[in-house]
Amino acid sequence: MALMLPPSVSDDAQSGAEVRLFSLIRDQLPDSWSCLHSLGMTIHDRKPWAEIDFVLVGPSGVFCMEVKGGILSRRDGVWYTTPIHGPNEGVRQRLKESPFEQVGSASAALFGFVEKRFPKAREYLISCFCVATPDSEWSVYGADVERDLVFDYTDVAAGFENFMQRVVLWWTTRFDRRFGKLGPSPLSVIDRQAIIELLRGDFDLVPSLAVQSEMAEAEMLRLTAEQAEIFSKLDSNQRVLVQGGAGTGKTMIAVEEARRAESSGESVLFTCFSRNLAIHIATMFERSEFVTVSTLHALMRRIVDDAGRTAELPDAEESDVMEVFLPELCQSILIEDGLDGRYGRLIVDEGQDLLRTNLVDVLDLLLQGGIREGWWRIFYDPNQDLFGGIGGGVLAQLLAASPARWPLTVNCRNTAPIATRIALLTGAELAPTLKVDGPPTEILYWNTPEEEWALVSSKISVLVKGGIDPEQIAVLSPRRLERTCLARGLQGKRFELADVSRGGIGSAPGSVMFSTIASFKGLETRAVLLIDIAGLEEIEQLRDVYVGASRARVELIVLLPSSAEPAVMALAEESGRLQSTQL
């Protein structure tokens, strides 16, 4: 049995043909062979990023294999592949080059890399390659193809070891002129191990996380801008109710709507639930004469304080004061002091946390014409309902105002691996996502708080080494910092940890952010580490994962106790996407 590196197929493997080849190579080659699956390279002379499906290292040499599943064809010199399974089933796709050109150039780049670091490389068969089409019988011929180097459907019965013997013979014969009658030297165990260590351990073969991140973010920003432009076509509608999942661009579109509303010359209220989000948005309108940005609760406090009636608030639980007594007193002041209708336009973000009867009554009084007749835009996501949020009665009240209803359905914040991971962990519906490549997500399991502390610290170091600035990394938890494994800071103290739960995002350059999940709602950052999730059985835990994980644009790492691993697997299997989606 061959040694496979890694020992199992990655969860993000999209090709069924690769999965089958993985098993054949592992089970049918002897233990003198090793195989590197999905070897990425940044050393190609014509491509910033290349990947070799399988690199086989054995006594006979080093052989690169390109796998093409489905139907492979050539028309007028152009190569095509047609998937027979998955979302693109039956859709013919043009290839940039033939499989032989693809694997041949990658093999040459690999040889050049090895030769610089392994002086004896020219004594061996190293720059060799072959092609596998296990779904179909090879029927393409020409000057640019070689049938003996193709493993097709008819070769499956004879076995993969028999095929490799054929490949070795072909390449040995081909290189006789170089080596003479003695032929190429066999690779010793030490030589094979040296080559494997070289290919597996050199960071030149790992794509830059920073580059992946920047490319993904640029594409996601482009789509969000497109969605905002489409949304602007609703300008003739006085009232618009917008529903969208995490990452669908609600906040960005809400900000663009505030900018458009500002040009009307009317007073505009942009309100939300999260203090951090309000602080962030307020910086965009700090010079505006017409736009007021505030959390609704802070605005109600200000109205009560300005009226000199703060003493009327009872000495009660903070939650009762904020959710019951403060809204009631604010309503009384607005009516009694004739302050109702002070805003001509209303924009509500994070509506799922604000659309409750007593709070909507306040908004109704603040807006000219009220909810029924006024100009408003309300954005909400039922999946993010942290605090009870929108109910049937309030929704009926909004719908009675005959708003235009606008669904945002494309996730343009998260890469496909992040969006898929969120769906698998929480059971939330997987929204259409930008086809933006991104690094795979990670789930790390820990047994003790000490282990979790060490894992978080180590992963932050890896992210920074990969080119992510510390201030673009957020550690999110359902708990306050002092109740987490990071209460004493990061291990090794290589990076400072700035608690931004109460505001001040961006105030500590060079520091890694820490925030509670609730305080980071509405915000986003390049990389997120989600910690202190006790399990995946309770609705609150699933909600925390949904909200926290969806803050990540490109890199997501979820840390869970080992006891949660069965629940992770059960959720993945229940979704039916464990083997068919990219994580």
Coordinates of C-alpha atoms in Angstrom, one line a residue:
M1 CA 0.0 0.0 0.0
A2 CA 1.4 3.4 -1.0
L3 CA 2.0 6.2 1.5
M4 CA -0.5 9.0 0.7
L5 CA 0.3 12.6 1.7
P6 CA -2.1 13.7 3.0
P7 CA -3.4 10.3 4.2
S8 CA -7.0 11.0 3.1
V9 CA -8.8 13.1 0.5
S10 CA -9.3 16.6 1.6
D11 CA -12.9 17.7 2.2
D12 CA -12.6 20.3 -0.5
A13 CA -11.9 17.7 -3.3
Q14 CA -14.4 18.5 -6.0
S15 CA -13.4 15.8 -8.5
G16 CA -14.9 12.3 -8.1
A17 CA -12.3 11.1 -10.6
E18 CA -9.5 12.3 -8.2
V19 CA -11.2 10.6 -5.3
R20 CA -11.3 7.3 -7.2
L21 CA -7.6 7.6 -8.3
F22 CA -6.6 8.4 -4.8
S23 CA -8.0 5.0 -3.7
L24 CA -6.4 3.1 -6.6
I25 CA -3.0 4.6 -6.0
R26 CA -3.1 4.0 -2.3
D27 CA -4.4 0.4 -2.6
Q28 CA -2.6 -0.9 -5.7
L29 CA 0.9 0.5 -5.5
P30 CA 3.5 -1.1 -3.2
D31 CA 4.7 0.6 0.0
S32 CA 7.9 1.6 -1.8
W33 CA 5.8 4.4 -3.4
S34 CA 4.6 7.7 -1.9
C35 CA 2.0 10.0 -3.4
L36 CA 1.5 13.7 -2.8
H37 CA -2.1 14.6 -3.6
S38 CA -3.0 18.1 -5.0
L39 CA 0.5 19.7 -4.9
G40 CA 0.3 23.4 -5.3
M41 CA 3.1 25.4 -6.9
T42 CA 4.0 29.0 -7.2
I43 CA 7.1 28.2 -9.3
H44 CA 5.5 27.8 -12.7
D45 CA 7.2 30.1 -15.3
R46 CA 3.9 31.0 -17.0
K47 CA 1.3 30.7 -14.2
P48 CA 1.2 32.5 -10.9
W49 CA -0.5 29.4 -9.4
A50 CA -0.4 25.8 -10.7
E51 CA -1.5 22.5 -9.2
I52 CA -0.5 18.9 -9.9
D53 CA -3.2 16.4 -9.0
F54 CA -0.8 13.6 -8.0
V55 CA 2.9 13.5 -7.6
L56 CA 4.1 9.8 -7.4
V57 CA 7.5 9.2 -5.9
G58 CA 9.0 5.7 -6.1
P59 CA 12.1 3.7 -6.8
S60 CA 11.7 4.4 -10.6
G61 CA 11.5 8.2 -10.2
V62 CA 9.0 11.1 -9.8
F63 CA 5.9 11.1 -11.9
C64 CA 3.3 13.9 -12.2
M65 CA -0.3 13.0 -13.0
E66 CA -3.1 15.1 -14.3
V67 CA -6.7 13.8 -13.8
K68 CA -9.6 14.7 -16.0
G69 CA -13.0 13.4 -15.0
G70 CA -16.1 13.3 -17.1
I71 CA -16.0 13.4 -20.9
L72 CA -12.8 14.7 -22.5
S73 CA -12.9 15.8 -26.2
R74 CA -11.0 17.9 -28.8
R75 CA -12.7 20.0 -31.5
D76 CA -10.7 21.9 -34.1
G77 CA -7.6 21.7 -31.9
V78 CA -9.4 23.0 -28.8
W79 CA -9.8 20.7 -25.7
Y80 CA -13.0 20.4 -23.7
T81 CA -14.2 18.6 -20.6
T82 CA -17.9 17.9 -19.8
P83 CA -18.7 17.0 -16.2
I84 CA -21.0 14.0 -15.7
H85 CA -21.8 14.8 -12.1
G86 CA -22.3 17.9 -9.9
P87 CA -23.8 21.3 -10.6
N88 CA -22.2 21.7 -14.1
E89 CA -23.3 18.2 -15.3
G90 CA -23.5 18.1 -19.0
V91 CA -22.0 21.6 -19.5
R92 CA -19.1 21.5 -21.9
Q93 CA -16.1 23.6 -20.6
R94 CA -13.2 24.8 -22.7
L95 CA -9.7 24.0 -21.4
K96 CA -6.9 26.5 -21.8
E97 CA -4.5 23.7 -22.8
S98 CA -4.4 19.9 -23.4
P99 CA -4.0 17.7 -20.3
F100 CA -0.5 16.8 -21.6
E101 CA 0.5 20.5 -21.9
Q102 CA -0.9 21.2 -18.5
V103 CA 0.9 18.4 -16.7
G104 CA 4.0 18.6 -18.9
S105 CA 4.7 22.2 -18.1
A106 CA 4.0 21.7 -14.4
S107 CA 6.3 18.7 -14.4
A108 CA 9.1 20.7 -16.0
A109 CA 8.6 23.5 -13.4
L110 CA 8.8 20.8 -10.6
F111 CA 12.0 19.4 -12.0
G112 CA 13.6 22.9 -12.2
F113 CA 12.6 23.4 -8.5
V114 CA 14.0 20.0 -7.4
E115 CA 17.2 20.3 -9.5
K116 CA 18.2 23.6 -7.7
R117 CA 18.0 21.9 -4.3
F118 CA 18.8 18.3 -5.2
P119 CA 22.1 18.2 -7.2
K120 CA 21.6 14.5 -8.3
A121 CA 18.3 15.2 -10.0
R122 CA 19.5 14.7 -13.5
E123 CA 20.5 11.1 -12.7
Y124 CA 16.9 10.1 -12.1
L125 CA 13.5 10.1 -13.9
I126 CA 12.0 13.2 -12.3
S127 CA 10.5 15.4 -15.1
C128 CA 8.0 12.7 -16.1
F129 CA 4.3 12.9 -16.4
C130 CA 1.1 11.0 -17.3
V131 CA -2.7 11.6 -17.6
A132 CA -5.7 9.8 -16.1
T133 CA -9.2 9.8 -17.5
P134 CA -10.9 7.1 -15.4
D135 CA -14.4 8.0 -16.4
S136 CA -14.0 7.4 -20.1
E137 CA -12.0 5.3 -22.7
W138 CA -9.2 7.3 -24.3
S139 CA -10.1 8.0 -27.9
V140 CA -8.1 11.1 -28.7
Y141 CA -5.0 10.7 -30.8
G142 CA -2.5 13.1 -32.3
A143 CA 1.0 14.3 -32.3
D144 CA 0.6 15.9 -29.0
V145 CA -0.7 12.9 -27.1
E146 CA 0.7 9.5 -26.1
R147 CA -1.7 6.6 -25.4
D148 CA 0.8 4.7 -23.2
L149 CA 0.8 7.6 -20.8
V150 CA -3.0 7.6 -20.3
F151 CA -4.8 5.7 -17.6
D152 CA -8.4 5.4 -18.8
Y153 CA -11.5 3.4 -18.0
T154 CA -10.1 0.2 -19.7
D155 CA -7.0 0.3 -17.5
V156 CA -9.0 0.1 -14.2
A157 CA -9.4 -3.7 -14.5
A158 CA -5.7 -4.3 -15.1
G159 CA -4.8 -2.3 -12.1
F160 CA -2.8 0.9 -11.4
E161 CA 0.5 -0.8 -10.7
N162 CA 0.4 -2.4 -14.2
F163 CA -0.2 1.1 -15.6
M164 CA 2.8 2.6 -13.7
Q165 CA 5.0 -0.2 -15.0
R166 CA 4.0 0.9 -18.6
V167 CA 4.7 4.5 -17.8
V168 CA 8.1 3.8 -16.3
L169 CA 9.0 1.7 -19.4
W170 CA 7.9 4.5 -21.7
W171 CA 9.9 7.2 -19.9
T172 CA 13.0 4.9 -19.5
T173 CA 13.0 4.2 -23.2
R174 CA 12.6 7.9 -23.9
F175 CA 15.5 8.9 -21.7
D176 CA 17.9 6.2 -22.9
R177 CA 19.8 8.7 -24.9
R178 CA 20.5 10.8 -21.8
F179 CA 21.5 8.0 -19.6
G180 CA 23.1 5.6 -22.1
K181 CA 22.8 1.9 -21.7
L182 CA 22.9 2.0 -17.9
G183 CA 19.6 3.9 -17.9
P184 CA 18.4 6.2 -15.1
S185 CA 19.5 5.4 -11.5
P186 CA 16.9 4.1 -9.1
L187 CA 15.9 6.4 -6.3
S188 CA 17.1 5.1 -2.9
V189 CA 14.9 5.4 0.2
I190 CA 17.0 8.3 1.4
D191 CA 16.7 10.1 -2.0
R192 CA 12.9 9.6 -2.1
Q193 CA 12.5 10.9 1.4
A194 CA 14.7 13.9 0.6
I195 CA 12.5 14.8 -2.5
I196 CA 9.3 14.3 -0.5
E197 CA 10.5 16.5 2.3
L198 CA 11.6 19.1 -0.3
L199 CA 8.2 19.2 -2.0
R200 CA 6.1 19.0 1.1
G201 CA 8.0 21.5 3.3
D202 CA 9.0 24.4 1.1
F203 CA 6.8 27.4 1.5
D204 CA 7.5 28.4 -2.2
L205 CA 4.9 25.9 -3.0
V206 CA 2.2 27.5 -0.9
P207 CA 0.1 30.2 -2.5
S208 CA 0.3 33.5 -0.6
L209 CA -2.7 33.9 1.7
A210 CA -2.5 37.7 1.4
V211 CA -2.7 37.5 -2.4
Q212 CA -5.6 35.1 -2.3
S213 CA -7.3 37.5 0.2
E214 CA -6.8 40.6 -1.9
M215 CA -8.1 39.0 -5.1
A216 CA -11.1 37.6 -3.3
E217 CA -11.9 40.9 -1.6
A218 CA -11.6 42.9 -4.8
E219 CA -14.1 40.6 -6.6
M220 CA -16.5 40.6 -3.7
L221 CA -16.4 44.4 -3.5
R222 CA -17.1 44.6 -7.2
L223 CA -20.3 42.4 -6.9
T224 CA -21.5 44.3 -3.8
A225 CA -21.2 47.6 -5.8
E226 CA -23.2 46.0 -8.6
Q227 CA -25.9 45.0 -6.2
A228 CA -26.0 48.6 -4.7
E229 CA -26.4 49.9 -8.3
I230 CA -29.3 47.6 -9.0
F231 CA -30.9 48.5 -5.7
S232 CA -30.7 52.2 -6.6
K233 CA -33.3 51.5 -9.3
L234 CA -35.9 51.2 -6.5
D235 CA -35.5 55.0 -5.8
S236 CA -39.1 55.6 -6.9
N237 CA -40.4 53.5 -4.0
Q238 CA -41.1 55.3 -0.8
R239 CA -40.7 52.2 1.4
V240 CA -38.5 49.2 0.8
L241 CA -38.2 46.1 3.0
V242 CA -35.0 44.2 2.3
Q243 CA -34.3 40.7 3.5
G244 CA -30.9 39.0 3.0
G245 CA -28.6 36.6 4.7
A246 CA -25.2 37.3 6.1
G247 CA -22.8 38.7 3.6
T248 CA -25.3 39.8 1.0
G249 CA -24.3 43.4 1.2
K250 CA -27.1 44.8 3.3
T251 CA -25.0 47.3 5.3
M252 CA -23.1 48.6 2.2
I253 CA -26.3 49.1 0.3
A254 CA -27.8 50.8 3.4
V255 CA -24.9 53.2 3.5
E256 CA -25.3 53.9 -0.2
E257 CA -29.0 54.6 0.3
A258 CA -28.1 57.0 3.1
R259 CA -25.7 58.9 0.7
R260 CA -28.5 59.1 -1.9
A261 CA -31.0 60.2 0.8
E262 CA -28.6 62.9 1.9
S263 CA -28.8 64.6 -1.5
S264 CA -32.5 65.2 -1.0
G265 CA -31.7 67.8 1.6
E266 CA -34.0 66.1 4.2
S267 CA -32.8 65.0 7.6
V268 CA -31.9 61.3 7.5
L269 CA -31.6 58.8 10.4
F270 CA -29.4 55.8 9.9
T271 CA -30.0 53.5 12.9
C272 CA -28.9 50.0 13.9
F273 CA -28.5 47.9 17.0
S274 CA -24.7 47.4 17.2
R275 CA -22.7 50.2 18.8
N276 CA -19.5 49.2 16.9
L277 CA -21.4 49.3 13.6
A278 CA -22.9 52.7 14.4
I279 CA -19.4 54.1 15.3
H280 CA -18.0 52.7 12.0
I281 CA -20.8 54.1 9.8
A282 CA -20.7 57.4 11.7
T283 CA -17.2 58.1 10.4
M284 CA -18.5 58.0 6.9
F285 CA -21.0 60.8 7.6
E286 CA -19.1 62.9 10.2
R287 CA -19.2 66.0 7.9
S288 CA -22.8 65.5 6.8
E289 CA -25.3 68.2 7.7
F290 CA -28.3 65.9 7.1
V291 CA -27.4 62.3 8.1
T292 CA -27.6 61.2 11.8
V293 CA -26.0 57.8 12.6
S294 CA -26.8 56.3 15.9
T295 CA -27.9 53.1 17.6
L296 CA -31.6 53.4 18.4
H297 CA -31.0 52.9 22.1
A298 CA -28.3 55.6 22.2
L299 CA -30.7 58.0 20.3
M300 CA -33.5 57.3 22.8
R301 CA -31.1 57.9 25.7
R302 CA -30.1 61.2 24.1
I303 CA -33.7 62.3 23.7
V304 CA -34.5 61.4 27.3
D305 CA -31.3 63.2 28.6
D306 CA -32.0 66.3 26.5
A307 CA -35.5 66.5 27.9
G308 CA -34.1 66.3 31.5
R309 CA -36.2 63.3 32.3
T310 CA -33.5 60.6 32.9
A311 CA -34.6 60.4 36.6
E312 CA -37.9 59.0 35.5
L313 CA -36.3 55.8 34.4
P314 CA -36.8 53.2 37.2
D315 CA -34.0 51.4 39.0
A316 CA -34.5 48.1 37.3
E317 CA -32.6 45.4 35.3
E318 CA -30.7 47.0 32.5
S319 CA -32.4 44.9 29.9
D320 CA -35.8 46.0 31.2
V321 CA -34.8 49.6 31.2
M322 CA -33.4 49.4 27.6
E323 CA -36.2 47.3 26.1
V324 CA -39.3 48.5 28.0
F325 CA -39.0 51.7 30.1
L326 CA -36.7 53.7 27.9
P327 CA -38.8 53.2 24.7
E328 CA -42.0 54.1 26.6
L329 CA -40.5 57.2 28.1
C330 CA -39.0 58.2 24.8
Q331 CA -42.4 57.9 23.1
S332 CA -44.0 60.1 25.8
I333 CA -41.3 62.8 25.3
L334 CA -41.7 62.8 21.5
I335 CA -45.4 63.2 21.7
E336 CA -45.6 65.7 24.7
D337 CA -42.7 67.9 23.4
G338 CA -43.8 67.9 19.8
L339 CA -40.6 66.2 18.6
D340 CA -42.3 63.6 16.4
G341 CA -41.5 63.6 12.7
R342 CA -38.0 65.0 13.2
Y343 CA -36.5 62.9 10.4
G344 CA -37.6 63.0 6.8
R345 CA -36.0 59.6 5.9
L346 CA -35.2 56.5 7.9
I347 CA -32.7 53.7 7.2
V348 CA -32.6 50.8 9.5
D349 CA -29.8 48.2 9.4
E350 CA -29.8 45.1 11.6
G351 CA -33.6 45.2 11.6
Q352 CA -33.9 41.7 13.0
D353 CA -32.7 43.1 16.4
L354 CA -34.8 46.3 16.4
L355 CA -38.2 45.4 14.9
R356 CA -40.1 44.8 18.0
T357 CA -43.4 46.6 18.8
N358 CA -42.1 49.1 21.4
L359 CA -39.1 50.0 19.3
V360 CA -41.0 50.3 16.0
D361 CA -43.4 52.7 17.8
V362 CA -40.4 54.9 18.5
L363 CA -39.3 54.8 14.9
D364 CA -42.9 55.5 13.8
L365 CA -42.8 58.7 15.9
L366 CA -39.4 59.8 14.7
L367 CA -40.2 59.5 11.0
Q368 CA -42.3 62.1 9.1
G369 CA -45.4 60.3 8.0
G370 CA -44.6 57.4 10.3
I371 CA -44.1 53.8 9.2
R372 CA -47.3 53.9 7.2
E373 CA -46.7 56.9 5.0
G374 CA -43.0 57.9 5.5
W375 CA -39.8 57.2 3.4
W376 CA -37.9 54.2 4.8
R377 CA -35.5 51.4 4.0
I378 CA -35.3 48.5 6.4
F379 CA -32.7 45.8 6.1
Y380 CA -33.0 42.5 8.1
D381 CA -31.7 38.9 8.3
P382 CA -33.9 36.5 10.3
N383 CA -30.9 34.1 10.7
Q384 CA -29.1 36.8 12.7
D385 CA -32.0 37.4 15.2
L386 CA -29.9 37.5 18.4
F387 CA -32.3 39.3 20.7
G388 CA -35.8 38.2 19.8
G389 CA -36.0 40.6 16.9
I390 CA -38.7 40.8 14.3
G391 CA -42.0 39.2 15.1
G392 CA -45.1 38.4 13.0
G393 CA -47.1 41.5 14.4
V394 CA -44.3 43.9 13.5
L395 CA -43.8 42.3 10.1
A396 CA -47.5 42.7 9.4
Q397 CA -47.3 46.4 10.4
L398 CA -44.5 46.9 7.9
L399 CA -46.3 45.1 5.1
A400 CA -49.4 47.1 5.8
A401 CA -47.4 50.1 4.5
S402 CA -47.2 48.4 1.1
P403 CA -43.4 48.4 0.8
A404 CA -41.4 47.1 -2.1
R405 CA -39.9 43.8 -1.0
W406 CA -36.4 43.2 -2.2
P407 CA -34.5 39.9 -1.5
L408 CA -30.7 40.0 -1.5
T409 CA -29.7 36.4 -2.4
V410 CA -26.0 36.5 -3.4
N411 CA -23.4 36.3 -0.6
C412 CA -20.7 38.7 -1.7
R413 CA -18.8 38.9 1.6
N414 CA -17.7 35.3 2.2
T415 CA -15.7 33.1 -0.1
A416 CA -17.4 29.9 -1.2
P417 CA -15.5 27.8 1.4
I418 CA -16.7 30.0 4.3
A419 CA -20.3 30.2 3.1
T420 CA -20.4 26.4 2.8
R421 CA -18.8 25.8 6.2
I422 CA -21.4 28.1 7.8
A423 CA -24.2 26.2 6.2
L424 CA -22.7 22.8 7.3
L425 CA -22.2 23.9 10.9
T426 CA -25.5 25.7 11.4
G427 CA -28.0 24.2 9.0
A428 CA -28.7 27.7 7.5
E429 CA -29.6 27.7 3.9
L430 CA -26.6 28.0 1.6
A431 CA -27.1 31.2 -0.4
P432 CA -25.6 31.6 -3.9
T433 CA -22.0 32.7 -3.4
L434 CA -19.4 34.4 -5.6
K435 CA -17.2 31.9 -7.3
V436 CA -14.2 33.3 -5.6
D437 CA -11.4 31.0 -4.6
G438 CA -10.3 31.2 -1.1
P439 CA -8.3 29.1 1.4
P440 CA -10.1 26.2 3.0
T441 CA -11.7 26.8 6.4
E442 CA -10.4 25.0 9.4
I443 CA -12.1 23.4 12.4
L444 CA -9.7 22.8 15.3
Y445 CA -10.7 20.7 18.4
W446 CA -9.3 21.2 21.9
N447 CA -9.6 19.3 25.2
T448 CA -8.6 22.0 27.7
P449 CA -8.6 25.8 27.8
E450 CA -4.8 25.7 27.7
E451 CA -5.0 23.8 24.4
E452 CA -7.5 26.3 23.0
W453 CA -5.2 29.2 24.1
A454 CA -2.2 27.6 22.4
L455 CA -4.2 26.9 19.2
V456 CA -5.5 30.4 18.9
S457 CA -2.1 31.9 19.4
S458 CA -0.4 29.6 17.0
K459 CA -3.0 30.2 14.2
I460 CA -2.7 34.0 14.5
S461 CA 1.1 33.6 14.0
V462 CA 0.4 31.5 10.9
L463 CA -2.0 34.1 9.5
V464 CA 0.4 37.0 10.0
K465 CA 3.2 35.0 8.5
G466 CA 1.0 34.4 5.5
G467 CA 0.6 38.1 4.9
I468 CA -2.5 39.0 6.9
D469 CA -2.0 42.2 9.0
P470 CA -2.8 41.7 12.7
E471 CA -5.5 44.4 12.7
Q472 CA -7.3 42.4 10.0
I473 CA -7.7 39.5 12.3
A474 CA -10.6 39.2 14.8
V475 CA -11.0 36.7 17.6
L476 CA -14.7 36.5 18.3
S477 CA -16.4 34.9 21.3
P478 CA -19.9 34.8 22.8
R479 CA -18.1 35.7 26.1
R480 CA -16.4 38.8 27.4
L481 CA -12.6 38.8 27.1
E482 CA -12.0 38.2 30.8
R483 CA -14.0 35.0 30.7
T484 CA -12.2 33.5 27.7
C485 CA -8.9 31.5 27.4
L486 CA -7.3 34.8 26.1
A487 CA -7.9 36.7 29.3
R488 CA -4.1 36.7 29.8
G489 CA -3.3 37.7 26.2
L490 CA -1.8 35.7 23.4
Q491 CA 0.8 33.0 24.0
G492 CA 4.3 34.4 23.6
K493 CA 3.0 38.0 23.6
R494 CA 4.0 38.4 19.9
F495 CA 0.9 40.4 19.2
E496 CA -1.2 42.7 21.3
L497 CA -4.9 41.9 21.8
A498 CA -7.2 44.9 21.6
D499 CA -10.7 44.4 23.1
V500 CA -13.0 46.3 20.7
S501 CA -16.3 45.0 22.1
R502 CA -17.2 48.4 23.5
G503 CA -16.1 50.4 20.4
G504 CA -12.7 51.6 19.2
I505 CA -12.3 49.4 16.2
G506 CA -9.2 50.5 14.4
S507 CA -7.9 52.4 17.4
A508 CA -5.0 50.0 18.0
P509 CA -3.0 49.6 14.8
G510 CA -0.9 46.4 14.7
S511 CA -3.1 44.7 17.3
V512 CA -5.3 41.6 16.8
M513 CA -8.9 42.5 17.6
F514 CA -11.0 40.7 20.2
S515 CA -14.8 41.2 20.4
T516 CA -17.9 39.5 21.5
I517 CA -19.9 38.2 18.7
A518 CA -22.9 40.4 19.5
S519 CA -20.7 43.5 19.4
F520 CA -19.1 42.6 16.0
K521 CA -22.5 42.2 14.3
G522 CA -22.7 44.2 11.1
L523 CA -18.9 44.4 10.8
E524 CA -16.5 42.2 8.9
T525 CA -12.8 41.6 8.6
R526 CA -10.4 39.5 6.6
A527 CA -9.8 36.7 9.1
V528 CA -11.9 35.4 12.0
L529 CA -11.1 32.9 14.7
L530 CA -14.3 31.8 16.4
I531 CA -13.7 30.6 20.0
D532 CA -15.7 29.5 23.1
I533 CA -18.5 27.7 21.2
A534 CA -19.5 25.1 23.7
G535 CA -21.3 22.9 21.3
L536 CA -23.7 22.8 18.3
E537 CA -26.8 21.5 20.0
E538 CA -28.5 24.7 21.3
I539 CA -30.1 27.3 19.0
E540 CA -28.0 30.0 20.7
Q541 CA -24.8 28.2 19.8
L542 CA -25.8 27.8 16.2
R543 CA -26.8 31.4 16.0
D544 CA -23.4 32.4 17.5
V545 CA -21.6 30.4 14.8
Y546 CA -23.8 31.8 12.1
V547 CA -23.2 35.4 13.1
G548 CA -19.5 35.1 14.1
A549 CA -18.3 33.0 11.2
S550 CA -20.1 35.2 8.7
R551 CA -17.9 38.1 9.8
A552 CA -15.0 36.5 7.9
R553 CA -14.3 37.6 4.4
V554 CA -11.5 35.2 3.4
E555 CA -10.1 33.2 6.3
L556 CA -12.2 31.3 8.9
I557 CA -11.0 29.1 11.8
V558 CA -13.5 27.6 14.2
L559 CA -12.3 26.2 17.5
L560 CA -14.5 23.7 19.2
P561 CA -14.3 21.3 22.1
S562 CA -13.5 17.7 21.1
S563 CA -16.9 16.7 22.4
A564 CA -18.5 18.7 19.5
E565 CA -16.8 16.6 16.8
P566 CA -19.7 14.1 16.5
A567 CA -22.2 17.0 16.2
V568 CA -20.1 18.5 13.4
M569 CA -20.1 15.3 11.4
A570 CA -23.8 14.8 12.0
L571 CA -24.6 18.3 10.8
A572 CA -22.4 17.8 7.7
E573 CA -24.0 14.4 6.9
E574 CA -27.5 15.8 7.4
S575 CA -26.8 18.6 5.0
G576 CA -26.0 16.0 2.3
R577 CA -23.0 18.1 1.1
L578 CA -20.1 16.5 3.0
Q579 CA -18.7 14.9 -0.2
S580 CA -19.9 17.4 -2.8
T581 CA -19.0 20.9 -1.5
Q582 CA -15.8 22.8 -1.0
L583 CA -15.0 23.7 2.6

